[in-house]
Coordinates of C-alpha atoms and ligand atoms in Angstrom, one line a residue:
X1 CA 106.2 101.4 98.8
X2 CA 107.7 104.7 97.8
X3 CA 111.4 104.4 97.2
X4 CA 112.3 107.2 99.7
X5 CA 110.2 105.5 102.3
X6 CA 111.7 102.1 101.5
X7 CA 115.2 103.5 101.9
X8 CA 114.3 105.0 105.3
X9 CA 112.9 101.7 106.4
X10 CA 115.9 99.8 105.2
X11 CA 118.3 102.1 107.1
X12 CA 116.4 101.6 110.4
X13 CA 116.1 97.8 109.6
X14 CA 119.9 97.6 109.3
X15 CA 120.3 99.1 112.7
X16 CA 117.5 97.2 114.4
X17 CA 118.7 93.8 113.2
X18 CA 122.4 94.3 113.7
X19 CA 123.5 94.9 110.1
X20 CA 124.9 98.4 110.3
X21 CA 125.3 100.9 113.1
X22 CA 126.4 104.6 112.9
X23 CA 130.0 104.7 114.1
X24 CA 130.7 105.9 117.6
X25 CA 127.0 106.2 118.1
X26 CA 127.2 106.9 121.9
X27 CA 129.0 110.1 120.8
X28 CA 126.3 110.9 118.2
X29 CA 128.1 109.3 115.4
X30 CA 130.7 110.3 112.9
X31 CA 129.7 111.5 109.4
X32 CA 130.2 109.0 106.6
X33 CA 131.6 106.3 108.9
X34 CA 129.6 103.1 109.8
X35 CA 130.2 99.9 111.7
X36 CA 128.9 96.5 110.7
X37 CA 127.0 94.5 113.3
X38 CA 126.8 90.7 113.7
X39 CA 124.5 90.2 110.7
X40 CA 126.3 92.8 108.6
X41 CA 129.7 91.3 109.3
X42 CA 128.5 87.9 108.0
X43 CA 126.8 89.3 104.9
X44 CA 129.9 91.4 104.1
X45 CA 132.2 88.3 104.5
X46 CA 129.9 86.4 102.2
X47 CA 129.9 89.1 99.5
X48 CA 133.7 89.3 99.8
X49 CA 134.0 85.6 99.5
X50 CA 131.8 85.5 96.4
X51 CA 134.0 88.1 94.8
X52 CA 137.2 86.4 95.8
X53 CA 136.2 83.0 94.6
X54 CA 134.8 84.4 91.3
X55 CA 138.0 86.3 90.6
X56 CA 140.9 84.3 92.2
X57 CA 139.6 80.8 92.6
X58 CA 137.9 80.6 89.2
X59 CA 140.7 82.2 87.2
X60 CA 144.0 80.4 87.0
X61 CA 145.6 83.6 85.8
X62 CA 144.5 85.8 88.8
X63 CA 146.3 85.7 92.1
X64 CA 145.4 87.5 95.4
X65 CA 147.3 90.1 97.4
X66 CA 146.9 91.8 100.7
X67 CA 149.0 94.9 100.7
X68 CA 149.3 97.5 103.5
X69 CA 147.1 100.6 103.8
X70 CA 150.1 102.9 104.3
X71 CA 152.5 103.2 101.4
X72 CA 155.5 105.3 100.6
X73 CA 154.4 108.9 100.0
X74 CA 155.9 108.9 96.6
X75 CA 153.3 106.3 95.5
X76 CA 150.6 108.9 95.6
X77 CA 152.8 111.4 93.7
X78 CA 153.4 108.9 91.0
X79 CA 149.8 107.8 90.8
X80 CA 148.6 111.4 90.4
X81 CA 146.5 111.4 93.5
X82 CA 148.5 114.2 95.2
X83 CA 147.9 116.6 92.3
X84 CA 144.7 115.4 90.8
X85 CA 142.5 113.5 93.3
X86 CA 140.3 116.5 93.9
X87 CA 136.7 117.3 94.0
X88 CA 135.3 120.8 93.3
X89 CA 134.0 122.3 96.6
X90 CA 131.6 125.2 97.1
X91 CA 130.3 126.7 100.4
X92 CA 127.1 128.4 101.0
X93 CA 127.8 131.6 102.9
X94 CA 124.4 131.7 104.6
X95 CA 123.9 128.1 105.7
X96 CA 127.6 127.4 106.1
X97 CA 127.0 124.1 104.3
X98 CA 129.6 122.6 102.1
X99 CA 128.7 120.9 98.7
X100 CA 130.4 119.3 95.7
X101 CA 129.8 121.8 92.9
X102 CA 129.5 119.0 90.3
X103 CA 126.9 117.2 92.3
X104 CA 124.8 120.4 92.6
X105 CA 124.8 120.6 88.8
X106 CA 124.1 116.9 88.4
X107 CA 121.1 117.3 90.7
X108 CA 119.8 120.0 88.3
X109 CA 120.2 117.4 85.5
X110 CA 118.3 114.8 87.6
X111 CA 115.5 117.4 88.1
X112 CA 115.1 118.0 84.4
X113 CA 115.2 114.2 83.7
X114 CA 112.5 113.7 86.3
X115 CA 110.4 116.4 84.6
X116 CA 110.7 114.6 81.2
X117 CA 109.7 111.3 82.8
X118 CA 106.7 113.0 84.4
X119 CA 105.6 114.5 81.1
X120 CA 105.9 111.1 79.4
X121 CA 103.9 109.4 82.1
X122 CA 101.2 112.0 81.8
X123 CA 101.0 111.5 78.0
X124 CA 100.9 107.7 78.4
X125 CA 97.8 108.0 80.6
X126 CA 96.2 110.5 78.1
X127 CA 96.6 108.6 74.8
X128 CA 95.6 105.1 73.8
X129 CA 98.3 103.4 71.7
X130 CA 100.9 105.7 73.1
X131 CA 104.0 105.9 71.0
X132 CA 106.7 106.8 73.6
X133 CA 109.6 107.1 71.1
X134 CA 107.6 109.4 68.9
X135 CA 106.4 111.5 71.9
X136 CA 110.0 111.9 73.2
X137 CA 111.3 113.0 69.7
X138 CA 108.5 115.5 69.0
X139 CA 107.0 117.0 72.2
X140 CA 108.4 120.6 72.3
X141 CA 108.7 120.7 76.1
X142 CA 110.5 117.3 76.3
X143 CA 112.8 118.4 73.5
X144 CA 113.6 121.7 75.2
X145 CA 114.4 119.9 78.5
X146 CA 116.5 117.3 76.7
X147 CA 118.5 120.0 75.0
X148 CA 119.1 121.7 78.3
X149 CA 120.3 118.5 79.8
X150 CA 122.7 117.9 76.9
X151 CA 124.0 121.5 77.1
X152 CA 124.5 121.4 80.9
X153 CA 126.1 117.9 80.7
X154 CA 128.5 119.0 78.0
X155 CA 129.5 122.2 79.9
X156 CA 129.9 120.2 83.2
X157 CA 132.1 117.6 81.5
X158 CA 134.3 120.3 79.9
X159 CA 134.7 122.2 83.1
X160 CA 135.7 119.0 85.0
X161 CA 138.1 117.9 82.2
X162 CA 139.9 121.2 82.1
X163 CA 139.7 121.8 85.9
X164 CA 137.9 125.1 85.2
X165 CA 136.4 126.0 88.6
X166 CA 135.2 129.4 87.3
X167 CA 133.1 127.6 84.6
X168 CA 131.5 125.5 87.3
X169 CA 130.6 128.6 89.3
X170 CA 129.2 130.3 86.2
X171 CA 127.0 127.2 85.6
X172 CA 125.7 127.2 89.2
X173 CA 124.9 131.0 88.9
X174 CA 123.3 130.7 85.5
X175 CA 121.2 127.7 86.5
X176 CA 120.2 129.7 89.7
X177 CA 121.0 126.6 91.8
X178 CA 120.1 127.2 95.4
X179 CA 121.4 125.4 98.6
X180 CA 119.1 122.4 98.8
X181 CA 118.7 122.9 102.6
X182 CA 118.3 126.7 103.0
X183 CA 117.3 127.9 99.5
X184 CA 120.1 130.5 99.6
X185 CA 122.1 131.4 96.4
X186 CA 124.9 133.1 98.3
X187 CA 127.8 130.9 97.2
X188 CA 131.6 131.2 97.6
X189 CA 133.8 130.5 94.6
X190 CA 134.4 126.9 93.6
X191 CA 137.8 125.5 94.6
X192 CA 139.6 122.1 94.4
X193 CA 139.7 119.9 97.5
X194 CA 142.1 116.9 97.8
X195 CA 140.3 113.9 99.0
X196 CA 143.2 112.1 100.7
X197 CA 143.4 111.8 104.4
X198 CA 147.0 112.3 105.7
X199 CA 148.9 111.6 108.9
X200 CA 152.5 111.9 110.0
X201 CA 155.2 109.3 110.7
X202 CA 156.7 109.7 114.2
X203 CA 160.3 109.5 113.2
X204 CA 160.4 111.8 110.1
X205 CA 159.4 115.5 110.4
X206 CA 157.8 117.6 107.6
X207 CA 156.6 116.6 104.1
X208 CA 159.0 113.6 103.9
X209 CA 157.1 111.9 106.7
X210 CA 153.6 112.7 105.5
X211 CA 151.7 109.5 105.0
X212 CA 148.3 109.1 103.2
X213 CA 145.6 106.6 104.0
X214 CA 145.2 104.9 100.6
X215 CA 142.2 106.3 98.6
X216 CA 142.2 103.1 96.5
X217 CA 143.7 99.7 96.9
X218 CA 145.0 99.6 93.3
X219 CA 148.3 101.2 94.0
X220 CA 149.3 98.4 96.4
X221 CA 148.9 96.1 93.4
X222 CA 151.0 98.2 91.1
X223 CA 153.9 98.6 93.4
X224 CA 153.9 94.8 94.0
X225 CA 153.7 94.0 90.2
X226 CA 157.3 92.8 90.0
X227 CA 157.2 90.8 93.3
X228 CA 154.0 88.9 92.2
X229 CA 155.3 88.4 88.7
X230 CA 158.5 86.9 90.0
X231 CA 156.9 84.7 92.7
X232 CA 153.7 83.5 91.1
X233 CA 154.9 82.1 87.7
X234 CA 152.2 84.1 86.0
X235 CA 152.6 85.3 82.4
X236 CA 150.9 88.3 80.8
X237 CA 147.9 88.4 80.6
X238 CA 147.4 87.9 84.3
X239 CA 145.6 89.7 87.2
X240 CA 146.2 90.6 90.8
X241 CA 143.1 90.9 93.0
X242 CA 142.8 92.5 96.4
X243 CA 140.1 93.5 98.9
X244 CA 140.8 96.1 101.5
X245 CA 139.9 99.4 103.1
X246 CA 140.2 102.7 101.3
X247 CA 139.7 106.2 102.7
X248 CA 138.4 109.4 101.1
X249 CA 137.7 112.7 102.7
X250 CA 134.4 113.0 100.8
X251 CA 133.0 116.5 100.9
X252 CA 129.5 115.2 101.1
X253 CA 129.2 111.8 102.6
X254 CA 125.6 110.8 102.4
X255 CA 123.0 108.2 101.3
X256 CA 124.0 105.9 104.1
X257 CA 126.8 103.5 103.1
X258 CA 126.7 104.6 99.4
X259 CA 129.3 107.3 100.0
X260 CA 131.5 106.8 103.0
X261 CA 134.8 108.2 104.2
X262 CA 136.1 104.8 105.1
X263 CA 135.0 101.9 102.9
X264 CA 136.1 98.7 101.4
X265 CA 137.1 98.0 97.7
X266 CA 137.4 94.8 95.8
X267 CA 139.8 95.6 93.0
X268 CA 141.5 93.6 90.3
X269 CA 144.3 94.9 88.0
X270 CA 144.6 92.8 84.8
X271 CA 148.0 93.2 83.1
X272 CA 147.9 92.8 79.3
X273 CA 150.1 93.3 76.2
X274 CA 149.8 96.9 75.0
X275 CA 147.3 97.1 72.1
X276 CA 145.1 94.3 73.4
X277 CA 143.6 96.4 76.3
X278 CA 140.3 97.1 74.5
X279 CA 139.7 93.4 74.0
X280 CA 140.2 92.8 77.7
X281 CA 138.2 95.8 78.6
X282 CA 135.3 94.4 76.7
X283 CA 135.9 90.9 78.3
X284 CA 135.9 92.3 81.9
X285 CA 132.9 94.5 81.2
X286 CA 130.9 91.4 80.4
X287 CA 132.4 89.1 83.1
X288 CA 131.7 91.7 85.8
X289 CA 128.1 92.2 84.7
X290 CA 127.6 88.4 84.8
X291 CA 128.9 88.5 88.4
X292 CA 126.3 91.1 89.4
X293 CA 123.5 89.4 87.4
X294 CA 123.9 86.2 89.4
X295 CA 122.7 88.1 92.5
X296 CA 120.8 91.1 91.3
X297 CA 117.9 91.2 88.8
X298 CA 119.0 92.4 85.3
X299 CA 116.5 95.3 85.2
X300 CA 118.3 96.9 88.2
X301 CA 121.7 97.0 86.4
X302 CA 123.0 99.0 83.5
X303 CA 126.2 100.2 81.9
X304 CA 127.1 103.9 81.9
X305 CA 130.1 105.1 79.9
X306 CA 132.1 107.8 81.6
X307 CA 131.8 111.3 80.1
X308 CA 134.7 112.6 82.2
X309 CA 137.6 110.1 82.3
X310 CA 139.7 109.8 85.4
X311 CA 143.3 111.1 85.1
X312 CA 144.6 107.5 84.5
X313 CA 142.0 106.1 82.1
X314 CA 141.6 105.9 78.3
X315 CA 138.2 104.1 78.5
X316 CA 135.9 103.7 81.5
X317 CA 132.5 102.4 82.2
X318 CA 130.4 102.1 85.3
X319 CA 128.1 99.3 86.2
X320 CA 125.2 101.1 87.7
X321 CA 122.6 99.7 90.1
X322 CA 119.2 101.2 90.7
X323 CA 119.5 102.2 94.3
X324 CA 116.4 103.5 96.1
X325 CA 117.7 107.0 95.2
X326 CA 118.2 106.2 91.5
X327 CA 120.8 104.5 89.1
X328 CA 124.3 105.1 90.6
X329 CA 127.7 103.6 90.2
X330 CA 128.3 100.2 91.8
X331 CA 131.5 99.2 90.0
X332 CA 134.0 100.9 87.7
X333 CA 135.9 99.2 84.9
X334 CA 138.8 101.3 83.6
X335 CA 141.4 100.8 80.9
X336 CA 144.3 102.4 82.8
X337 CA 146.9 102.0 80.0
X338 CA 150.5 102.0 81.4
X339 CA 149.8 105.1 83.4
X340 CA 150.5 103.7 86.8
X341 CA 153.3 101.3 86.1
X342 CA 154.9 103.9 83.8
X343 CA 154.8 106.6 86.4
X344 CA 156.0 104.3 89.2
X345 CA 158.9 103.2 86.9
X346 CA 159.8 106.9 86.2
X347 CA 159.7 108.0 89.9
X348 CA 161.2 104.9 91.5
X349 CA 163.9 104.3 88.9
X350 CA 163.0 100.6 88.9
X351 CA 162.1 98.8 85.7
X352 CA 158.5 97.7 85.9
X353 CA 158.5 95.7 82.7
X354 CA 157.6 92.3 81.4
X355 CA 159.6 90.2 79.0
X356 CA 157.2 88.7 76.5
X357 CA 158.7 85.5 75.2
X358 CA 156.3 85.4 72.3
X359 CA 157.3 88.8 71.0
X360 CA 160.8 88.6 72.4
X361 CA 160.6 92.1 73.8
X362 CA 160.2 94.0 77.1
X363 CA 157.3 96.3 77.7
X364 CA 155.4 98.0 80.5
X365 CA 152.1 96.1 80.5
X366 CA 148.8 97.9 80.0
X367 CA 146.1 97.5 82.7
X368 CA 142.4 96.8 82.8
X369 CA 140.9 97.4 86.2
X370 CA 137.7 96.2 87.8
X371 CA 136.8 98.0 91.0
X372 CA 133.7 97.4 93.1
X373 CA 132.8 98.9 96.5
X374 CA 132.0 96.2 99.0
X375 CA 129.8 98.5 101.0
X376 CA 127.9 99.6 97.8
X377 CA 127.4 95.9 96.9
X378 CA 126.1 95.3 100.4
X379 CA 123.6 98.1 99.9
X380 CA 122.6 96.8 96.5
X381 CA 122.0 93.3 97.8
X382 CA 120.0 94.6 100.8
X383 CA 117.9 97.0 98.8
X384 CA 117.1 94.4 96.2
X385 CA 116.1 91.9 98.8
X386 CA 114.2 94.1 101.3
X387 CA 110.4 93.7 101.1
X388 CA 107.4 94.2 103.3
X389 CA 104.6 91.9 102.4
X390 CA 101.2 90.7 103.6
X391 CA 101.1 87.0 104.3
X392 CA 98.7 84.7 106.2
X393 CA 99.7 84.0 109.8
X394 CA 99.2 80.7 111.7
X395 CA 95.5 81.4 112.0
X396 CA 95.1 82.3 108.3
X397 CA 94.7 86.0 109.1
X398 CA 96.6 88.7 107.2
X399 CA 99.8 89.8 108.8
X400 CA 102.8 91.8 107.5
X401 CA 106.3 90.4 107.4
X402 CA 109.6 92.1 106.5
X403 CA 111.7 89.7 104.5
X404 CA 115.2 89.9 103.1
X405 CA 115.1 87.9 99.9
X406 CA 118.8 87.8 99.5
X407 CA 120.6 84.9 97.7
X408 CA 120.9 82.0 100.1
X409 CA 124.7 81.8 99.5
X410 CA 125.1 85.4 100.8
X411 CA 122.7 85.1 103.7
X412 CA 124.3 85.8 107.1
X413 CA 122.6 82.8 108.7
X414 CA 121.9 79.8 106.5
X415 CA 119.7 77.9 108.9
X416 CA 117.8 78.4 112.1
X417 CA 117.1 75.6 114.5
X418 CA 113.8 76.0 116.4
X419 CA 112.3 73.7 119.0
X420 CA 108.5 74.1 118.6
X421 CA 108.1 74.9 122.3
X422 CA 110.8 75.5 124.9
X423 CA 109.2 74.0 127.9
X424 CA 109.6 70.4 126.7
X425 CA 113.0 69.2 127.7
X426 CA 113.2 66.4 125.0
X427 CA 112.4 68.9 122.2
X428 CA 115.0 71.3 123.4
X429 CA 117.6 68.6 123.8
X430 CA 116.9 67.2 120.3
X431 CA 117.0 70.7 118.8
X432 CA 120.3 71.4 120.6
X433 CA 121.7 68.1 119.3
X434 CA 120.7 69.0 115.7
X435 CA 122.2 72.5 116.1
X436 CA 125.4 71.2 117.4
X437 CA 125.8 69.0 114.3
X438 CA 124.8 71.7 111.8
X439 CA 127.1 74.4 113.2
X440 CA 130.2 72.6 111.8
X441 CA 128.9 73.1 108.3
X442 CA 127.4 76.6 108.1
X443 CA 126.3 79.6 110.1
X444 CA 123.2 78.5 112.2
X445 CA 121.2 80.1 114.9
X446 CA 119.4 78.3 117.7
X447 CA 116.3 80.1 118.9
X448 CA 113.7 78.9 121.4
X449 CA 112.2 82.3 122.6
X450 CA 108.6 83.4 121.6
X451 CA 106.0 81.6 119.6
X452 CA 107.2 79.8 116.4
X453 CA 105.5 82.4 114.1
X454 CA 107.5 85.2 115.7
X455 CA 110.7 83.3 115.4
X456 CA 110.0 82.7 111.7
X457 CA 109.5 86.4 111.3
X458 CA 112.8 87.2 113.0
X459 CA 114.6 84.9 110.7
X460 CA 112.8 86.3 107.6
X461 CA 113.9 89.8 108.7
X462 CA 117.6 88.8 108.6
X463 CA 117.2 86.8 105.4
X464 CA 117.7 83.2 106.8
X465 CA 116.8 80.9 103.9
X466 CA 115.8 77.9 106.0
X467 CA 114.2 77.2 109.4
X468 CA 114.3 73.7 110.9
X469 CA 111.5 73.1 113.4
X470 CA 111.7 70.2 115.9
X471 CA 108.3 69.1 117.0
X472 CA 106.7 66.1 118.8
X473 CA 106.8 64.0 115.6
X474 CA 110.6 64.5 115.5
X475 CA 110.8 62.5 118.8
X476 CA 108.8 59.7 117.2
X477 CA 110.3 59.4 113.7
X478 CA 113.4 61.5 113.6
X479 CA 112.0 63.9 111.0
X480 CA 111.8 67.7 111.1
X481 CA 110.1 70.4 109.1
X482 CA 112.2 72.6 106.9
X483 CA 110.6 76.0 106.0
X484 CA 111.8 78.0 103.0
X485 CA 112.0 81.7 103.5
X486 CA 110.5 83.1 100.2
X487 CA 107.7 80.6 99.6
X488 CA 107.2 79.9 103.3
X489 CA 106.5 76.3 102.3
X490 CA 107.2 73.6 104.8
X491 CA 108.3 70.1 104.1
X492 CA 109.0 67.1 106.4
X493 CA 112.4 65.6 106.0
X494 CA 114.6 63.1 107.9
X495 CA 117.0 64.7 110.3
X496 CA 119.8 62.8 108.5
X497 CA 119.2 64.9 105.3
X498 CA 119.2 68.4 106.9
X499 CA 122.9 69.0 106.4
X500 CA 123.0 67.9 102.8
X501 CA 119.8 69.8 101.8
X502 CA 120.8 73.1 103.5
X503 CA 124.4 72.9 102.3
X504 CA 123.5 72.2 98.8
X505 CA 120.9 75.0 98.6
X506 CA 123.1 77.6 100.3
X507 CA 126.5 76.8 99.0
X508 CA 128.5 79.5 97.1
X509 CA 128.8 77.1 94.2
X510 CA 125.1 78.0 93.4
X511 CA 126.3 81.4 92.4
X512 CA 129.7 80.5 91.0
X513 CA 128.2 78.0 88.5
X514 CA 126.2 80.8 86.9
X515 CA 129.2 82.7 85.9
Ligands
GAP1 N1 140.8 102.1 91.7 C1 139.8 102.8 91.0 C2 138.8 103.5 91.8 O1 139.1 103.6 93.0 P1 136.5 104.6 91.9 O2 135.4 104.6 90.8 O3 136.9 105.9 92.5 O4 137.7 103.9 91.2 C3 135.7 102.3 92.7 O5 136.0 103.6 93.0 C4 134.5 101.8 93.5 O6 134.7 102.1 94.9 C5 133.2 102.6 93.1 O7 132.6 102.0 92.0 C6 132.4 102.4 94.4 O8 131.7 101.2 94.4 C7 133.5 102.4 95.5 N2 133.6 103.7 96.2 C8 134.3 104.8 95.7 N3 134.1 105.8 96.6 C9 133.3 105.3 97.6 C10 132.9 105.9 98.8 N4 133.2 107.1 99.2 N5 132.1 105.1 99.6 C11 131.8 103.9 99.3 N6 132.2 103.3 98.2 C12 133.0 104.0 97.3

C-alpha cells in the first residue's frame, strides 16, 4: 500500500477503534490537540510503563520524579526559553496561511532528495549489474542536485544559528518557494515566534504573574536537582526521569499526533562529572537505540546528528523513525553541559552543585538528556504494526483483515475471551467464569456478539495477541483454543494453563530482557 494511503487509513483506524479522537470533535476539533480513546489510553499507558521500567526500574542510579506543569516564571528566563524558544514564522499574504520558514526550505530539500532517489531507481531498472555508489558519484544531474541540497542545508543551518530572518527570506525567494496550498509566492517577511503558551496568576498582576505552560518537562528536573540529590542518596553519575505533559504553540501542527500543541514527553536528565559527558552521551545514544529496537524493526530507525544545535547543547543526535511521511525525529539525545544548572544557579542565587568525594571538589554537574515523545512513540508503534492483508476465512475463501502487529507487551488488550456461540447458556457461563479469573492478571475483553470470525477480526484490529475460544469440547474436557494474532494458529490447551501462557507471552519482561 502507498505510504500516504496507509497513513490516511491509519488515522481513520485510530478513530474507528477508539485509539485517538480529534479533541472537542463535536465543535469541529481543535488544531494540533487530540484525545486518546479506550484503546489508545491502554497503549499509551503500556508504552509509558515500558519506558519507566527500562529507565527507572532497570537502573539503580536513575530515580523518578513527577513535577508540576506550572513553574516559577524565572525558570523559563534561566532556561533560555523566554528569549530563544522561537520558530521562524512566515505568512502568505494571499492565502493568509501561516508556515514555518525553515520547514518550507526543508520541504525543498526533501523535493530534491526525492528527485535523486527517482533518478537512481530509473537507472537501476535500466542497467544490469547497477553500481549505485558509482552512479551517485558520477551522474551529472544527481551531482548537481546533491550540491544544491548541500548548499541550501548549509545556508539554512547558518541562518538558524545566527537567527538571521532576512537570510531565511532570501532563501525562500531565491528558491522560488510557493505556498504549498495556493501556489502563491506573495510572502511577508520572516519573524521569530515564541512557542510558549502563557497564562496569568489570579493574585499577581502584570509580567510578575505571567505563567508559562512548560514546553519541556526537563526544567522540573533541573530545579529539583538538589532536592533529589539530598533525598535519594544518589551520587554522580545519576539520573532523574520524568513523564509528563508539555505544551508548544506550534506554528504548523500537522501529521496527526506527530506535531501537537499538547503532548507528552518521557525525559531523563543524567548528571555527570564535567569532562565525562561525551562518554555518557555515547552510552545513552546506544542504550536508547536498543530500547527502540526491542519494539521497532532496525531498518525503520536511524541516527541523525543535529546540524543546528539547540541553545543549550554541545552535542545532539536524533533517533529518527521512518514514519509514513519519511524519516523524522522520534527521540532527541542532547549533551546539555552545565547550561541549565549553571543558569538556574546564577538566577536563583542557590548553589546547584555536587560535592564529589573522589575528587574532593564541588562542581556543577554536566547533563546528558534523553527525550522521547510519548505520542510520537505511539505513532511509531502503530504505523509499524498496522497492516492490511489477505487471509483465508473460515470457509477457506480469501478475505482481508486489518491487523495491528504490535508487541504483545504493549497491546491494549492482552487476551479476548470468546464463547463460540452466545445462545448456549453453559458456554456463556464457562466463558464468563474464565474471563472473571483472567481479568485479575491482565487487560481482557469478553465478547460474545457476532460470528467467531468477525470477533477475531475485531481483536486483530486492536492488536489483541491472544483469543481464547470456549466451545463445546470445553464443557467436556476443560480445554479451550488459544489463537495467536499474527500466525492465526490455534492450539488446544487446558483452561488451567491460560493465565500462565498469556502472562508469560505478554509480560513486559519480554521486552526488558532484550535491553
Ligand atoms: N527537553 C528537550 C526537548 O524538549 P525536543 O527535541 O524539543 O527536546 C523532545 O523534544 C521530543 O519531544 C521530540 O523528540 C519529540 O518526540 C517530542 N516532541 C517535541 N515537540 C513535539 C510536538 N509538538 N508534538 C509531539 N511531540 C513532540
